[in-house]
Amino acid sequence: MKKDDIFDALGEIDDKFFEEAMEVMDTEKYRNRADISEENSEVVKVDEVTPAAGRSRFPIWAVLSAAAACAAVAFGIWANITGKNPLLPTNAVESEESGESLDTSESSGDSEKSGAEYIGILESDIEECNKILAESSPDTHIMSSRIMDINFDGRDEIVAITNSSYGLAVFSKTKDGIVITGHIGESAETDGIKDLALLNKFDKNGEQYWYYCYNYSGAPFSDTYILAAIWFNGIKYPDGENYYAQNLLSFGTIDYTNSAGADTSPVTKKFYRKGWDNNIFDGSSNIPREDDISREEFKALWEQYDAAPDFEEVDKYGGELIAEYHPDNTTNLYLIGKEKFGGDGYTSYYNALKAIIEIDGEKFSTGISSAVVGMRAPTSYAFSAGSPAQDYLKLYKLDGGYILSFTYQGPELFGYTDTSFYAIVELDGKLTMYDYHLYGMTPNEVNAMHFGSAEYTEAGISWGVMMSDNVNVNGNTISDNENFIFYTFDFDNIKKAMTDIQNYKFGYDFTATDDGSAFVDDDSVFADALPE
Amino acid sequence: MTDKEIVALFWERDEKAIAETKKKYGRYCSAVAGNILNDEQDTEECVNDTMFRLWENIPPERPERLGAFAAKISRRLAIDAYRKTHAERRGGGCVSLVFDELAEVTSDKVSVEKQAELSEIMAAINRFLEGLTKKSRIIFVARYSLCESAGVIAKRLGMTESSVCTSLSRTRSALRAYLKKEGFDL
């Protein structure tokens, strides 16, 4: 094929594309049409020149552009109308048409910012983002966030993972302040998201998309991992941008009872499927679903996403983001923020467990947990907001990975210590971030929670963390919060450890990395909390 | 006058159709041809030829989008003119003439095959364009179908020229990958 052929073909494209471009390029140079008399603006917003036929074909778009919160619904409707799945690999599903939507507009060219700039932007902006969210939905707050160029326009946005059906919110910074410019909803229930991995990129036909892998756990699902992609349609509306999230692939386990048969014993089934729709699992008659696919077929689909977590690893252990590995070894801690919420007659200080860390050039954003660390009542008493979280911030460089921990002591009234842990682990040459949050509990509750079911349904990893304060460990009572003991497992044995967790065992050694004085190697400590 | 009314005039063999088309879409055609030829006189000739081609082709054609239909003809004619001009520059009028003469010998067979291949490419490109975001598509079509400059496109869309160029580059890469996947020998 010669270039002339392509060139000629481009002159013979469908009239509608020709007309679409001509409408936009409708400058004086092009026009002499008597039926056009309005002022010809210098700059055209693409959405303003949408052919009327196009708008009437999908009237829901116009509505949704004004109500960005419904973007996920829009996508679902759009997908139903067109029957297209714009992000699945073209050879992933035979029935899929070539409907890839490729946002090829503008690239990042000036998005490289120094770490110092990131601190400045995030520190002020996250607080502002939280305020904005709280104004629109009081119960919504940001779980974690990340600065990234989500629409590839060369400027960073703040992408915030929220705790509600808001899903992911996109904030942009303008000269007038921070504004929500988009939402990324889910086609599945966002309320069920209990853990959300960081965003990552993948390439498709030379174009880059963002995707993330999140964990969902809610009856009847024991544990489910979903790979979802974010699709920006390239159209900027005056009130925001349209982002869509599409669940691409999912796998996990489901517990169900075959009520139709004689044996009604619960059955746990592992499933692999394209997309994700938990609503389908509303009864035993639908299990297994007809569109469930084999593990091998699923694996083949999964692996088409170049940057997706290694399937074998994820399938075996459960997992989240596998970040790109960078050979150089720089580590920076960027930020610890604080949050303050008010209510009737009181002000609550929430923890400030928020950090952006950069490891080997890759930035990781930790979550914000929501535990109260202090309360100030207006009349009767006031007390400390607890020890500043940053006093207990520690980043450990270990062989094979990093451990980042936030710990603070809650106010005396509440009598608890709260900690969040993040592990960034090197597995097969890639860095993986796991997080785990412990929300305002007594130390014993922390133990119970941490070594109970939670760690199994989270990222499938255990930190070997014990919170101090009158906890008996190997016959020794640990009573001083300052003697917070941070245990971690031997990273060389991480795969074994993860396997053991899957099997509800803790057969690995704990090694104290904080002060070197403590060592725990006794499963009985955790026995009560372990699932049967 | 609406496109439908003008097309009806063509079908009635009413010469008013030409005047109405020129009145409504003459500048469109002129802009498209001008982008390629960059010569006022040649462009004017091209537009006139376009009107003549319209007269020849309608009927049997009944285009729903007369503007696009006409602009595409203008582009085709302008490219032919451009190639001819550049062939003359390369080898002189004699070479061009010889080439044209020899083309008569082979033109039928080649054109059939060529046309078939062109149709396949065209269909693939249409599918590809369908999958692009609107903005990317407009940029791409404006550049490669309308032959507009990146600077003009950027100004029109409120973008920087480099952003337009980047978008074009990405789309070109995507098109290449797509055509390869479709089995075209690139």
XYZ file of C-alpha atoms in Angstrom:
718
model
C 0.000 0.000 0.000
C 1.350 3.391 -0.908
C 0.873 6.550 0.996
C -1.063 7.861 -1.952
C -3.604 5.109 -1.423
C -4.176 6.175 2.144
C -4.291 9.756 1.099
C -6.835 9.021 -1.587
C -8.898 6.920 0.780
C -8.977 9.729 3.289
C -10.685 11.800 0.669
C -13.375 9.204 0.239
C -14.355 8.726 3.844
C -17.937 8.711 4.911
C -19.695 11.990 4.224
C -20.658 12.361 7.839
C -17.010 12.555 8.916
C -16.271 14.987 6.182
C -19.182 17.127 7.196
C -18.308 16.906 10.864
C -14.870 18.325 10.239
C -16.180 20.911 7.814
C -18.599 22.149 10.425
C -15.770 22.755 12.826
C -13.567 24.344 10.237
C -16.421 26.583 9.239
C -14.391 29.760 9.106
C -14.816 32.572 6.631
C -12.480 30.713 4.401
C -15.024 27.967 4.044
C -18.303 29.718 4.297
C -20.489 31.533 1.911
C -23.641 29.801 2.866
C -26.573 32.111 3.049
C -28.190 30.111 5.788
C -25.452 30.933 8.260
C -25.565 34.405 9.607
C -24.528 34.180 13.219
C -21.196 35.419 14.473
C -18.431 33.063 13.642
C -16.528 32.476 16.841
C -12.814 32.152 16.720
C -12.617 29.036 18.856
C -15.002 26.165 18.565
C -15.702 23.759 21.351
C -16.130 20.397 19.821
C -19.371 19.691 21.576
C -20.854 22.863 20.214
C -20.608 21.579 16.724
C -22.100 18.212 17.328
C -24.373 17.613 14.382
C -27.964 17.785 15.363
C -28.492 14.295 14.087
C -25.830 13.045 16.420
C -27.403 14.678 19.412
C -30.836 13.393 18.727
C -29.528 9.903 18.263
C -28.218 9.806 21.796
C -30.238 12.361 23.662
C -29.092 10.949 26.947
C -25.661 12.409 26.324
C -26.889 15.924 26.532
C -28.511 15.217 29.827
C -25.509 13.463 31.156
C -23.119 16.156 30.177
C -24.996 18.404 32.547
C -25.174 15.774 35.222
C -21.789 14.232 35.240
C -22.578 12.158 38.275
C -24.650 9.948 36.061
C -21.789 9.232 33.748
C -21.678 5.591 34.576
C -25.324 5.223 33.800
C -24.761 7.012 30.558
C -22.089 4.633 29.609
C -24.279 1.704 30.351
C -27.045 3.148 28.255
C -24.695 4.049 25.512
C -23.222 0.605 25.561
C -26.661 -0.889 25.371
C -27.573 1.287 22.446
C -24.470 0.655 20.479
C -23.694 -2.788 21.738
C -20.087 -1.760 21.717
C -17.457 -2.211 24.272
C -14.922 0.425 23.497
C -12.118 -0.879 25.575
C -12.019 -4.593 25.352
C -9.286 -5.851 23.137
C -10.691 -6.246 19.681
C -9.953 -9.914 19.631
C -11.216 -10.420 23.127
C -14.828 -11.003 22.274
C -15.858 -12.142 18.903
C -19.128 -10.301 18.997
C -17.475 -7.027 19.793
C -17.287 -4.637 16.948
C -14.332 -2.440 16.415
C -15.689 0.316 18.508
C -12.590 1.285 20.335
C -12.712 4.829 21.436
C -9.338 6.315 21.177
C -8.633 9.556 22.827
C -5.803 10.782 20.765
C -6.134 14.397 21.581
C -3.291 16.236 23.126
C -0.508 14.614 24.968
C 1.297 15.371 28.123
C 4.227 17.450 27.384
C 4.512 19.777 30.266
C 3.212 17.623 33.027
C 6.542 16.920 34.564
C 6.583 18.705 37.838
C 9.001 18.643 40.644
C 8.214 16.915 43.879
C 7.973 20.218 45.644
C 5.233 21.313 43.302
C 3.335 18.169 43.968
C 3.392 18.839 47.657
C 2.072 22.306 47.173
C -0.694 21.269 44.897
C -1.851 18.304 46.809
C -1.678 19.674 50.295
C -4.014 22.500 49.564
C -6.082 20.901 46.922
C -7.023 17.685 48.632
C -8.504 19.632 51.485
C -10.430 21.700 49.027
C -11.579 18.619 47.173
C -12.900 17.150 50.372
C -14.846 20.315 51.066
C -16.343 20.255 47.635
C -17.407 16.671 48.040
C -18.813 17.289 51.502
C -20.902 20.138 50.197
C -22.514 18.011 47.557
C -22.778 14.865 49.605
C -22.068 15.068 53.347
C -21.252 11.427 53.740
C -18.813 11.366 50.905
C -15.161 11.752 51.514
C -11.985 10.948 49.714
C -10.392 7.644 50.434
C -7.307 8.247 48.409
C -6.267 10.390 45.561
C -3.686 10.810 42.954
C -2.358 13.578 40.811
C -2.317 12.445 37.269
C -3.042 13.541 33.768
C -6.148 11.499 33.364
C -7.280 13.017 30.097
C -3.809 13.241 28.620
C -4.132 16.927 27.975
C -0.766 17.763 29.403
C -2.106 19.054 32.692
C -2.551 17.130 35.857
C -5.871 16.524 37.485
C -6.654 15.232 40.917
C -8.337 11.899 40.756
C -9.993 11.075 44.038
C -11.354 7.759 45.081
C -14.385 8.372 47.208
C -16.154 6.195 49.690
C -19.541 6.298 48.080
C -21.368 5.800 44.866
C -19.678 8.955 43.740
C -17.020 6.605 42.528
C -13.974 8.431 41.361
C -14.121 12.164 41.109
C -11.900 14.220 38.871
C -10.879 17.643 40.034
C -9.122 20.268 38.052
C -7.400 23.345 39.251
C -8.377 26.545 37.601
C -7.509 30.097 38.280
C -10.754 30.321 40.204
C -9.986 27.367 42.391
C -10.615 23.677 42.455
C -13.606 22.392 40.580
C -15.000 18.990 39.919
C -14.641 18.440 36.252
C -15.700 14.889 35.974
C -16.823 11.739 37.600
C -15.993 8.182 37.011
C -18.798 6.014 38.129
C -18.963 2.309 38.043
C -21.264 0.052 36.246
C -21.062 -2.153 39.297
C -22.033 -0.945 42.732
C -19.426 1.420 43.960
C -20.619 0.994 47.492
C -19.182 -2.454 47.416
C -15.695 -1.281 46.715
C -13.686 -1.932 49.762
C -10.289 -1.578 48.350
C -9.082 0.146 45.301
C -5.731 -0.116 43.731
C -3.927 2.772 42.246
C -4.434 3.693 38.699
C -2.158 2.481 36.053
C -1.771 2.925 32.344
C -2.137 0.528 29.551
C -1.612 0.933 25.885
C -4.138 0.045 23.274
C -3.445 0.603 19.632
C -0.731 2.974 20.631
C -3.020 4.957 22.878
C -2.810 5.139 26.608
C -5.650 4.517 28.970
C -5.894 4.470 32.690
C -7.158 1.501 34.469
C -7.346 0.220 37.953
C -7.909 -3.022 39.660
C -10.209 -3.072 42.630
C -11.397 -5.531 45.112
C -15.028 -6.132 45.819
C -16.323 -8.143 48.672
C -19.968 -8.419 49.504
C -22.430 -11.231 49.625
C -22.503 -13.506 47.835
C -18.984 -12.737 46.754
C -16.199 -13.766 49.001
C -13.520 -12.067 47.106
C -13.545 -10.517 43.698
C -11.032 -8.609 41.674
C -12.149 -6.397 38.887
C -10.080 -4.772 36.206
C -11.715 -1.580 35.072
C -10.710 1.016 32.545
C -11.368 4.688 32.431
C -12.509 6.070 29.199
C -12.432 9.747 28.500
C -14.436 10.564 25.425
C -12.368 13.566 24.570
C -15.213 15.994 24.766
C -15.065 18.829 27.190
C -18.313 20.396 28.143
C -18.686 23.722 29.873
C -19.592 21.943 33.075
C -17.100 19.183 32.956
C -15.740 16.242 31.141
C -17.248 12.898 30.488
C -15.379 10.033 31.989
C -16.602 6.554 31.955
C -15.461 3.549 33.796
C -15.964 0.202 32.347
C -15.375 -3.046 34.073
C -13.406 -5.145 31.719
C -12.706 -8.383 33.463
C -13.493 -9.893 36.805
C -12.712 -12.978 38.694
C -13.138 -14.199 42.188
C -15.212 -16.466 44.299
C -18.894 -16.627 44.922
C -20.760 -18.548 47.581
C -24.138 -19.875 46.673
C -26.609 -22.551 47.475
C -27.989 -24.758 44.838
C -31.532 -24.612 46.052
C -32.772 -26.517 43.072
C -30.918 -29.650 44.041
C -31.280 -32.024 46.913
C -28.058 -30.893 48.490
C -28.422 -27.344 49.687
C -24.968 -27.071 51.145
C -23.264 -23.797 50.315
C -20.871 -24.043 47.449
C -17.997 -21.770 46.723
C -17.276 -21.327 43.097
C -14.441 -19.525 41.438
C -15.541 -17.573 38.427
C -13.899 -15.835 35.519
C -15.817 -13.551 33.298
C -15.805 -10.602 30.999
C -17.100 -7.515 32.675
C -18.749 -7.434 36.024
C -22.317 -7.256 37.114
C -23.053 -8.335 40.610
C -26.759 -7.865 40.156
C -26.905 -10.889 37.958
C -26.151 -13.043 40.949
C -29.558 -12.814 42.425
C -30.363 -16.465 42.658
C -28.996 -19.896 42.299
C -30.607 -20.410 38.934
C -28.083 -18.064 37.407
C -25.073 -19.866 38.714
C -22.918 -20.546 36.930
C -23.611 -17.900 34.399
C -23.612 -18.774 30.780
C -21.042 -16.161 30.015
C -18.585 -17.370 32.591
C -15.486 -18.403 30.797
C -12.701 -20.785 31.516
C -9.684 -19.797 33.475
C -7.472 -20.255 30.441
C -9.661 -18.087 28.285
C -9.810 -15.487 30.988
C -6.068 -15.565 31.431
C -5.599 -14.938 27.734
C -7.873 -11.914 27.911
C -6.284 -10.556 31.045
C -2.821 -10.763 29.651
C -3.737 -8.626 26.711
C -3.631 -5.693 29.040
C 0.056 -5.143 28.996
C 0.381 -3.431 32.313
C -2.184 -5.470 34.145
C -1.020 -7.283 37.228
C 0.487 -10.599 36.490
C -2.438 -12.895 36.269
C -0.811 -15.879 37.835
C 0.179 -13.802 40.814
C -3.140 -12.122 41.180
C -5.123 -15.235 40.663
C -3.062 -17.088 43.178
C -2.674 -14.501 45.846
C -5.051 -11.703 45.086
C -3.509 -8.414 44.252
C -3.732 -4.855 43.255
C -1.532 -2.576 41.311
C 1.693 -3.834 39.965
C 3.554 -0.658 39.385
C 6.138 -0.198 36.809
C 9.553 -1.015 38.057
C 12.192 1.608 37.892
C 15.774 0.580 38.285
C 16.984 3.728 39.948
C 16.389 3.865 43.601
C 15.065 7.121 44.898
C 12.559 7.332 47.630
C 10.769 10.406 48.786
C 8.018 10.986 51.210
C 5.887 13.855 50.095
C 2.964 14.606 52.232
C 1.042 13.980 55.307
C -2.171 15.853 55.413
C -4.788 16.493 58.011
C -8.493 16.564 57.927
C -11.006 18.281 60.119
C -14.718 17.775 60.077
C -17.337 19.643 61.992
C -20.723 18.690 63.235
C -23.382 20.101 65.507
C -21.612 21.248 68.593
C -18.365 19.548 68.027
C -15.393 19.394 65.843
C -13.813 16.126 65.041
C -10.290 15.776 63.970
C -9.761 12.921 61.726
C -6.539 11.263 61.166
C -4.097 12.555 58.714
C -3.026 9.313 57.275
C -2.311 10.488 53.868
C 0.883 10.373 51.969
C 2.237 10.548 48.536
C 5.418 8.658 48.266
C 7.690 8.246 45.396
C 9.678 5.123 45.076
C 11.994 4.596 42.212
C 10.219 7.319 40.316
C 6.759 5.871 40.821
C 4.344 7.779 42.972
C 2.081 5.964 45.351
C -0.818 7.578 47.069
C -1.938 6.160 50.327
C -5.463 6.282 51.527
C -7.024 8.505 54.102
C -8.563 6.601 56.894
C -11.476 8.119 58.701
C -10.852 7.408 62.327
C -11.440 10.171 64.804
C -8.294 11.196 66.558
C -9.671 14.039 68.511
C -12.826 15.797 69.414
C -13.501 19.201 70.763
C -16.847 19.792 72.320
C -17.948 23.387 72.607
C -18.902 23.540 76.240
C -17.666 21.013 78.680
C -14.298 19.736 77.818
C -11.563 19.695 75.348
C -8.818 17.300 74.865
C -5.916 16.509 72.734
C -6.271 15.498 69.197
C -3.764 12.797 69.824
C -0.244 12.493 68.749
C 0.465 13.872 65.367
C 0.409 11.134 62.873
C 3.605 12.214 61.309
C 5.432 11.413 64.516
C 4.724 7.838 63.775
C 5.271 7.837 60.138
C 7.898 5.412 59.120
C 9.089 4.244 55.815
C 11.113 1.116 55.890
C 13.408 0.068 53.166
C 13.662 -3.646 53.242
C 15.084 -6.203 50.995
C 12.532 -6.660 48.304
C 10.256 -3.805 49.210
C 9.162 -1.002 51.454
C 6.831 -0.658 54.340
C 5.162 2.622 55.082
C 3.300 2.935 58.318
C 1.219 5.603 59.938
C 0.518 5.262 63.571
C -0.927 7.584 66.128
C -2.374 7.374 69.505
C -5.996 8.208 69.849
C -7.283 10.481 72.582
C -7.427 9.084 76.000
C -11.167 9.049 76.021
C -11.240 6.610 73.215
C -8.229 4.680 74.288
C -7.144 3.280 71.064
C -4.274 3.377 68.742
C -4.840 3.597 65.087
C -2.554 2.551 62.347
C -2.475 2.231 58.647
C 0.082 0.237 56.836
C 1.199 0.139 53.305
C 3.549 -2.317 51.840
C 5.231 -1.777 48.562
C 6.639 -5.054 47.606
C 8.886 -6.148 44.874
C 7.575 -9.227 43.207
C 9.283 -10.564 40.167
C 10.919 -7.286 39.429
C 7.781 -5.234 39.833
C 6.693 -3.055 42.685
C 3.321 -3.774 44.147
C 1.550 -1.664 46.673
C -0.703 -3.159 49.248
C -2.550 -1.186 51.804
C -4.367 -1.969 54.903
C -6.265 0.323 57.190
C -7.077 -0.167 60.789
C -9.797 2.102 61.914
C -10.059 3.285 65.472
C -9.992 0.125 67.476
C -8.625 -1.074 70.687
C -5.403 -2.946 70.268
C -7.091 -6.237 70.770
C -9.660 -5.349 68.218
C -6.890 -4.370 65.950
C -5.407 -7.774 66.332
C -8.679 -9.461 65.823
C -9.433 -7.387 62.815
C -6.090 -7.571 61.299
C -5.517 -11.206 61.700
C -9.073 -12.135 61.207
C -10.834 -12.285 57.937
C -9.887 -8.854 56.824
C -6.422 -9.476 55.647
C -7.560 -12.420 53.653
C -10.153 -10.484 51.732
C -7.924 -7.503 51.283
C -4.843 -7.763 49.268
C -3.976 -11.177 50.504
C -1.041 -10.032 52.510
C -0.252 -9.636 56.115
C 2.078 -7.167 57.635
C 2.602 -9.020 60.802
C 1.585 -5.962 62.702
C 0.872 -5.876 66.363
C -0.436 -2.841 68.060
C 0.910 -2.196 71.465
C -0.958 -1.349 74.619
C -1.371 -4.174 77.018
C -1.257 -6.828 74.414
C 0.212 -10.089 75.365
C 2.709 -11.300 72.862
C 4.606 -14.427 73.661
C 3.944 -13.934 77.304
C 5.199 -10.388 77.323
C 2.869 -7.549 77.890
C 3.445 -4.635 75.659
C 1.958 -1.618 77.264
C 3.588 1.458 75.908
C 2.209 2.955 72.794
C 5.544 4.389 72.001
C 6.792 0.876 71.861
C 4.733 0.393 68.851
C 6.100 -2.694 67.333
C 6.268 -3.070 63.687
C 6.672 -6.526 62.425
C 6.984 -7.589 58.951
C 7.549 -10.851 57.311
C 10.571 -11.856 55.471
C 10.133 -10.567 51.962
C 12.115 -13.421 50.595
C 9.306 -15.602 51.719
C 6.515 -13.376 50.623
C 5.035 -15.818 48.183
C 5.013 -18.493 50.785
C 3.481 -16.071 53.224
C 0.753 -15.141 50.840
C 0.052 -18.732 50.085
C -0.207 -19.403 53.750
C -2.671 -16.599 54.144
C -4.765 -18.063 51.440
C -4.707 -21.256 53.405
C -5.452 -19.444 56.651
C -2.078 -20.231 58.040
C 0.746 -18.133 59.278
C 3.707 -20.291 58.801
C 6.300 -17.628 58.261
C 8.564 -15.861 60.614
C 7.989 -12.408 61.846
C 10.965 -10.208 62.162
C 10.962 -7.019 64.091
C 12.257 -4.172 62.011
C 11.559 -1.319 64.316
C 13.787 -1.667 67.272
C 14.956 -5.205 66.714
C 13.936 -6.251 70.147
C 10.764 -8.101 69.449
C 10.167 -11.258 67.641
C 6.957 -13.104 67.176
C 6.743 -16.579 65.904
C 3.718 -17.993 67.495
C 0.585 -18.733 65.595
C -1.352 -19.073 68.809
C -1.242 -15.341 69.249
C -3.583 -15.049 66.369
C -5.396 -18.296 66.675
C -8.595 -16.849 68.007
C -8.904 -14.506 65.132
C -8.298 -16.971 62.395
C -11.153 -18.337 60.374
C -11.963 -21.926 61.025
C -32.344 26.263 -0.349
C -31.949 22.900 1.281
C -29.656 20.185 0.028
C -32.659 18.116 -0.876
C -34.100 20.888 -2.996
C -30.824 21.434 -4.780
C -30.422 17.748 -5.480
C -33.956 17.721 -6.832
C -32.947 20.472 -9.238
C -30.058 18.330 -10.428
C -32.424 15.458 -11.018
C -34.713 17.742 -12.966
C -31.675 18.774 -15.009
C -32.278 22.340 -13.989
C -29.072 24.352 -14.372
C -30.121 26.422 -11.426
C -28.763 23.524 -9.397
C -25.210 24.546 -10.257
C -25.743 28.130 -9.199
C -27.364 27.112 -5.944
C -24.627 24.642 -5.165
C -21.958 27.162 -5.864
C -23.747 29.698 -3.780
C -24.049 27.365 -0.835
C -20.928 25.270 -1.050
C -18.628 27.057 -3.448
C -16.411 28.340 -0.682
C -16.294 24.942 0.908
C -15.023 23.444 -2.279
C -12.724 26.352 -2.793
C -11.239 25.978 0.676
C -10.626 22.276 0.289
C -9.104 22.639 -3.167
C -7.161 25.708 -2.088
C -5.583 23.836 0.767
C -4.143 21.404 -1.726
C -3.344 23.576 -4.696
C -2.443 26.821 -3.008
C -3.137 28.631 -6.240
C -6.118 30.845 -6.757
C -6.577 30.212 -10.441
C -6.148 26.462 -10.179
C -8.543 26.443 -7.268
C -11.162 28.315 -9.203
C -10.822 25.874 -12.079
C -11.140 23.019 -9.646
C -14.352 24.407 -8.217
C -15.806 24.832 -11.677
C -14.827 21.274 -12.508
C -16.483 20.177 -9.318
C -19.741 21.717 -10.397
C -19.439 19.976 -13.718
C -18.798 16.638 -12.009
C -21.810 17.176 -9.831
C -23.880 17.736 -12.916
C -22.533 14.511 -14.354
C -23.036 12.458 -11.244
C -26.403 13.673 -10.028
C -28.320 11.715 -11.154
C -27.737 8.834 -10.682
C -26.320 9.852 -7.285
C -28.628 11.361 -4.732
C -26.307 12.621 -1.980
C -27.806 13.341 1.392
C -24.948 15.587 2.340
C -24.357 17.691 -0.692
C -21.621 19.789 0.919
C -19.503 16.815 1.817
C -20.218 15.205 -1.525
C -19.068 18.283 -3.392
C -16.069 18.886 -1.181
C -14.884 15.341 -1.727
C -15.058 15.790 -5.472
C -13.121 19.014 -5.156
C -10.479 17.261 -3.122
C -10.194 14.488 -5.682
C -9.852 16.919 -8.558
C -7.404 19.070 -6.652
C -5.210 16.095 -5.890
C -5.245 15.045 -9.513
C -4.225 18.535 -10.464
C -1.566 18.606 -7.803
C -0.061 15.323 -8.936
C -0.063 16.415 -12.497
C 1.642 19.663 -11.647
C 4.286 17.920 -9.604
C 4.864 15.276 -12.240
C 5.471 18.051 -14.696
C 7.902 19.645 -12.340
C 9.782 16.401 -11.902
C 9.984 15.247 -15.446
C 8.546 17.975 -17.528
C 5.340 18.039 -19.451
C 6.560 15.351 -21.800
C 6.883 12.742 -19.077
C 3.491 13.552 -17.771
C 2.074 13.243 -21.220
C 3.779 9.904 -21.803
C 2.535 8.690 -18.501
C -0.993 9.692 -19.391
C -0.723 7.972 -22.734
C 0.549 4.766 -21.234
C -2.098 4.922 -18.596
C -4.629 4.351 -21.316
C -3.073 0.952 -21.937
C -3.319 -0.286 -18.419
C -5.811 1.941 -16.843
C -8.840 -0.285 -16.987
C -7.429 -3.275 -15.165
C -5.438 -1.248 -12.745
C -8.334 0.957 -11.922
C -10.594 -1.975 -11.141
C -8.083 -3.508 -8.780
C -7.169 -0.161 -7.472
C -10.753 0.715 -6.914
C -11.355 -2.502 -5.033
C -8.384 -1.904 -2.812
C -9.366 1.671 -2.297
C -12.830 0.563 -1.274
C -11.391 -1.813 1.283
C -9.084 0.799 2.692
C -11.904 3.294 2.730
C -14.158 0.945 4.639
C -11.414 0.199 7.144
C -10.670 3.867 7.624
C -14.341 4.591 8.163
C -14.495 1.933 10.843
C -11.387 3.358 12.409
C -12.783 6.877 12.374
C -15.982 5.643 13.916
C -14.033 4.454 16.906
C -12.124 7.660 17.473
C -13.208 10.289 19.890
C -14.914 13.128 18.164
C -12.159 15.575 18.833
C -9.444 13.292 17.582
C -11.503 12.473 14.538
C -12.148 16.083 13.663
C -8.497 16.923 13.979
C -7.542 13.968 11.842
C -10.116 14.553 9.132
C -9.481 18.273 9.054
C -5.836 17.618 8.493
C -5.840 14.701 6.105
C -9.144 14.975 4.333
C -9.547 18.718 4.235
C -5.770 19.182 4.108
C -5.997 21.967 6.620
C -2.903 23.168 8.439
C -2.251 22.220 12.037
C -2.080 25.872 12.908
C -5.542 26.612 11.604
C -6.987 23.542 13.284
C -5.357 24.488 16.558
C -6.681 28.004 16.381
C -10.138 26.801 15.541
C -10.253 24.307 18.385
C -8.511 26.481 20.928
C -5.558 24.164 21.172
C -1.869 24.621 20.770
C -0.378 23.640 17.472
C 1.870 21.131 19.175
C -1.152 19.494 20.780
C -2.750 19.133 17.391
C 0.431 17.638 16.000
C 0.619 15.235 18.906
C -2.950 14.198 18.421
C -2.284 13.644 14.728
C 0.767 11.610 15.510
C -1.127 9.415 17.911
C -3.957 8.898 15.504
C -1.594 8.046 12.697
C 0.024 5.432 14.874
C -3.340 4.098 15.863
C -4.435 3.973 12.220
C -1.314 2.139 11.232
C -1.855 -0.419 13.972
C -5.471 -0.757 13.012
C -4.798 -1.265 9.326
C -2.132 -3.829 10.104
C -4.559 -5.665 12.285
C -7.064 -5.557 9.457
C -4.566 -7.307 7.258
C -3.380 -4.513 5.031
C 0.150 -4.715 3.792
C 1.667 -1.442 4.888
